[in-house]
Amino acid sequence: MNSHETVVYENTFPVEGKSFNNAGQVSTQVKALLQKMKIPIKIARRAAIVTYEAEINICSYADHGKIILRVTPEEIIIEAIDEGQGIADIEAAMEEGFSTATERIWRMGFGAGMGLSNMRNFSDYFHITSEVGKGTRLKMIICIDDKHLGKQ
Ligand SMILES: Nc1ncnc2c1ncn2[C@@H]1O[C@H](COP(=O)(O)OP(=O)(O)OP(=O)(O)O)[C@@H](O)[C@H]1O
Ligand SMILES: [Mg+2]
């Protein structure tokens, strides 16, 4: 990660917690923005997938949250920060198939227990911290082939 890299785009998107009213809207916007910035489609798709999974988890489990998108010429940085119940056992939550989804979440089509492992698999850097009763923070970085950006 290059923390001194020039940020060419930065935006914070609020995400409603415990509600599916707007579920998926942030990841749709993120994908459109990245495509507008001429980010290669494969990279934009990966960024949209990790954003979507983080967004749906906030919609499912948190009280409220936000997603921060930052783009530099070399990488896409996505942070998902929420306030809510937090995760007691991160190692267990990271396992494929682990889910505490309720019937309501199931009925929305979620709760396979794949979101966090997808986020880890589709990002080049993945970091999660959580505090029970406080909330959860995710940071994910996807590297861009630096030949592509800036040719807009
Ligand atoms: N932001 C969050 N706040 C609180 N708990 C969370 C959060 N994100 C994930 N969890 C916990 O971690 C578990 C695993 O999350 P993960 O996204 O991998 O699967 P899922 O959301 O249950 O199902 P899927 O993502 O496949 O629809 C969740 O069931 C939930 O218990
Ligand atoms: Mg999930």
mmCIF file of C-alpha atoms in Angstrom, residues 1-106:
data_model
loop_
_atom_site.group_PDB
_atom_site.id
_atom_site.type_symbol
_atom_site.label_atom_id
_atom_site.label_comp_id
_atom_site.label_asym_id
_atom_site.label_seq_id
_atom_site.Cartn_x
_atom_site.Cartn_y
_atom_site.Cartn_z
ATOM 1 C CA MET A 1 0.000 0.000 0.000
ATOM 2 C CA ASN A 2 1.271 3.434 -0.939
ATOM 3 C CA SER A 3 -0.125 5.847 1.619
ATOM 4 C CA HIS A 4 1.647 8.785 -0.056
ATOM 5 C CA GLU A 5 0.082 8.064 -3.406
ATOM 6 C CA THR A 6 -2.018 10.854 -4.937
ATOM 7 C CA VAL A 7 -5.684 10.300 -4.298
ATOM 8 C CA VAL A 8 -7.493 10.927 -7.571
ATOM 9 C CA TYR A 9 -10.938 10.169 -6.199
ATOM 10 C CA GLU A 10 -12.420 9.879 -2.736
ATOM 11 C CA ASN A 11 -15.993 9.564 -1.563
ATOM 12 C CA THR A 12 -17.915 8.316 1.443
ATOM 13 C CA PHE A 13 -21.206 6.507 0.966
ATOM 14 C CA PRO A 14 -23.530 6.023 3.925
ATOM 15 C CA VAL A 15 -25.129 2.578 4.250
ATOM 16 C CA GLU A 16 -28.366 2.002 6.119
ATOM 17 C CA GLY A 17 -28.082 -0.773 8.684
ATOM 18 C CA LYS A 18 -30.572 -3.548 9.377
ATOM 19 C CA SER A 19 -32.424 -2.710 6.195
ATOM 20 C CA PHE A 20 -32.425 -3.940 2.614
ATOM 21 C CA ASN A 21 -34.217 -0.862 1.274
ATOM 22 C CA ASN A 22 -31.143 0.417 -0.556
ATOM 23 C CA ALA A 23 -29.084 -2.760 -0.570
ATOM 24 C CA GLY A 24 -26.668 -2.876 -3.476
ATOM 25 C CA GLN A 25 -26.849 0.813 -4.346
ATOM 26 C CA VAL A 26 -23.359 1.711 -3.149
ATOM 27 C CA SER A 27 -21.640 -1.125 -5.013
ATOM 28 C CA THR A 28 -23.565 -0.208 -8.180
ATOM 29 C CA GLN A 29 -22.382 3.403 -7.845
ATOM 30 C CA VAL A 30 -18.816 2.320 -7.118
ATOM 31 C CA LYS A 31 -18.725 0.147 -10.233
ATOM 32 C CA ALA A 32 -20.111 2.947 -12.418
ATOM 33 C CA LEU A 33 -17.613 5.459 -10.996
ATOM 34 C CA LEU A 34 -14.658 3.145 -11.587
ATOM 35 C CA GLN A 35 -15.761 2.467 -15.145
ATOM 36 C CA LYS A 36 -16.047 6.204 -15.722
ATOM 37 C CA MET A 37 -12.475 6.523 -14.475
ATOM 38 C CA LYS A 38 -11.464 3.999 -17.152
ATOM 39 C CA ILE A 39 -10.384 1.418 -14.607
ATOM 40 C CA PRO A 40 -10.069 -1.927 -16.419
ATOM 41 C CA ILE A 41 -13.358 -3.806 -16.188
ATOM 42 C CA LYS A 42 -11.849 -6.835 -14.432
ATOM 43 C CA ILE A 43 -10.527 -4.586 -11.673
ATOM 44 C CA ALA A 44 -13.784 -2.585 -11.442
ATOM 45 C CA ARG A 45 -15.727 -5.852 -11.151
ATOM 46 C CA ARG A 46 -13.578 -7.098 -8.291
ATOM 47 C CA ALA A 47 -13.990 -3.761 -6.506
ATOM 48 C CA ALA A 48 -17.769 -3.947 -7.024
ATOM 49 C CA ILE A 49 -17.912 -7.501 -5.635
ATOM 50 C CA VAL A 50 -16.027 -6.690 -2.430
ATOM 51 C CA THR A 51 -18.032 -3.491 -1.987
ATOM 52 C CA TYR A 52 -21.284 -5.392 -2.493
ATOM 53 C CA GLU A 53 -20.412 -8.039 0.111
ATOM 54 C CA ALA A 54 -19.364 -5.395 2.644
ATOM 55 C CA GLU A 55 -22.493 -3.377 1.927
ATOM 56 C CA ILE A 56 -24.828 -6.364 2.322
ATOM 57 C CA ASN A 57 -23.183 -7.263 5.627
ATOM 58 C CA ILE A 58 -23.901 -3.762 6.918
ATOM 59 C CA CYS A 59 -27.504 -4.050 5.663
ATOM 60 C CA SER A 60 -27.770 -7.448 7.375
ATOM 61 C CA TYR A 61 -25.952 -7.079 10.672
ATOM 62 C CA ALA A 62 -24.992 -3.496 11.539
ATOM 63 C CA ASP A 63 -26.947 -0.555 12.935
ATOM 64 C CA HIS A 64 -25.464 1.812 10.387
ATOM 65 C CA GLY A 65 -22.298 2.207 8.431
ATOM 66 C CA LYS A 66 -20.404 3.765 5.591
ATOM 67 C CA ILE A 67 -18.206 2.761 2.710
ATOM 68 C CA ILE A 68 -15.226 4.881 1.781
ATOM 69 C CA LEU A 69 -13.879 4.600 -1.739
ATOM 70 C CA ARG A 70 -10.444 5.969 -2.486
ATOM 71 C CA VAL A 71 -8.690 5.665 -5.820
ATOM 72 C CA THR A 72 -5.031 6.373 -6.506
ATOM 73 C CA PRO A 73 -3.219 5.760 -9.808
ATOM 74 C CA GLU A 74 -2.119 2.389 -8.402
ATOM 75 C CA GLU A 75 -4.886 1.064 -6.230
ATOM 76 C CA ILE A 76 -8.516 1.090 -5.198
ATOM 77 C CA ILE A 77 -9.002 1.274 -1.463
ATOM 78 C CA ILE A 78 -12.363 0.312 -0.013
ATOM 79 C CA GLU A 79 -13.149 0.705 3.652
ATOM 80 C CA ALA A 80 -16.391 -0.433 5.260
ATOM 81 C CA ILE A 81 -16.938 0.932 8.726
ATOM 82 C CA ASP A 82 -20.002 0.219 10.802
ATOM 83 C CA GLU A 83 -21.459 0.599 14.234
ATOM 84 C CA GLY A 84 -23.347 -2.375 15.529
ATOM 85 C CA GLN A 85 -23.105 -5.764 17.121
ATOM 86 C CA GLY A 86 -19.590 -6.520 15.889
ATOM 87 C CA ILE A 87 -18.138 -9.994 15.385
ATOM 88 C CA ALA A 88 -17.164 -12.105 18.404
ATOM 89 C CA ASP A 89 -15.014 -14.652 16.561
ATOM 90 C CA ILE A 90 -13.506 -13.237 13.380
ATOM 91 C CA GLU A 91 -11.708 -16.472 12.524
ATOM 92 C CA ALA A 92 -15.001 -18.387 12.577
ATOM 93 C CA ALA A 93 -16.811 -15.647 10.636
ATOM 94 C CA MET A 94 -14.141 -15.783 7.919
ATOM 95 C CA GLU A 95 -14.790 -19.477 7.290
ATOM 96 C CA GLU A 96 -16.743 -20.365 4.174
ATOM 97 C CA GLY A 97 -20.255 -21.372 5.150
ATOM 98 C CA PHE A 98 -20.250 -19.743 8.584
ATOM 99 C CA SER A 99 -23.309 -17.550 8.991
ATOM 100 C CA THR A 100 -25.509 -16.196 11.736
ATOM 101 C CA ALA A 101 -28.090 -15.008 9.185
ATOM 102 C CA THR A 102 -31.651 -14.930 10.419
ATOM 103 C CA GLU A 103 -34.673 -16.170 8.503
ATOM 104 C CA ARG A 104 -35.289 -12.616 7.284
ATOM 105 C CA ILE A 105 -31.790 -12.401 5.804
ATOM 106 C CA TRP A 106 -32.196 -15.847 4.228
#
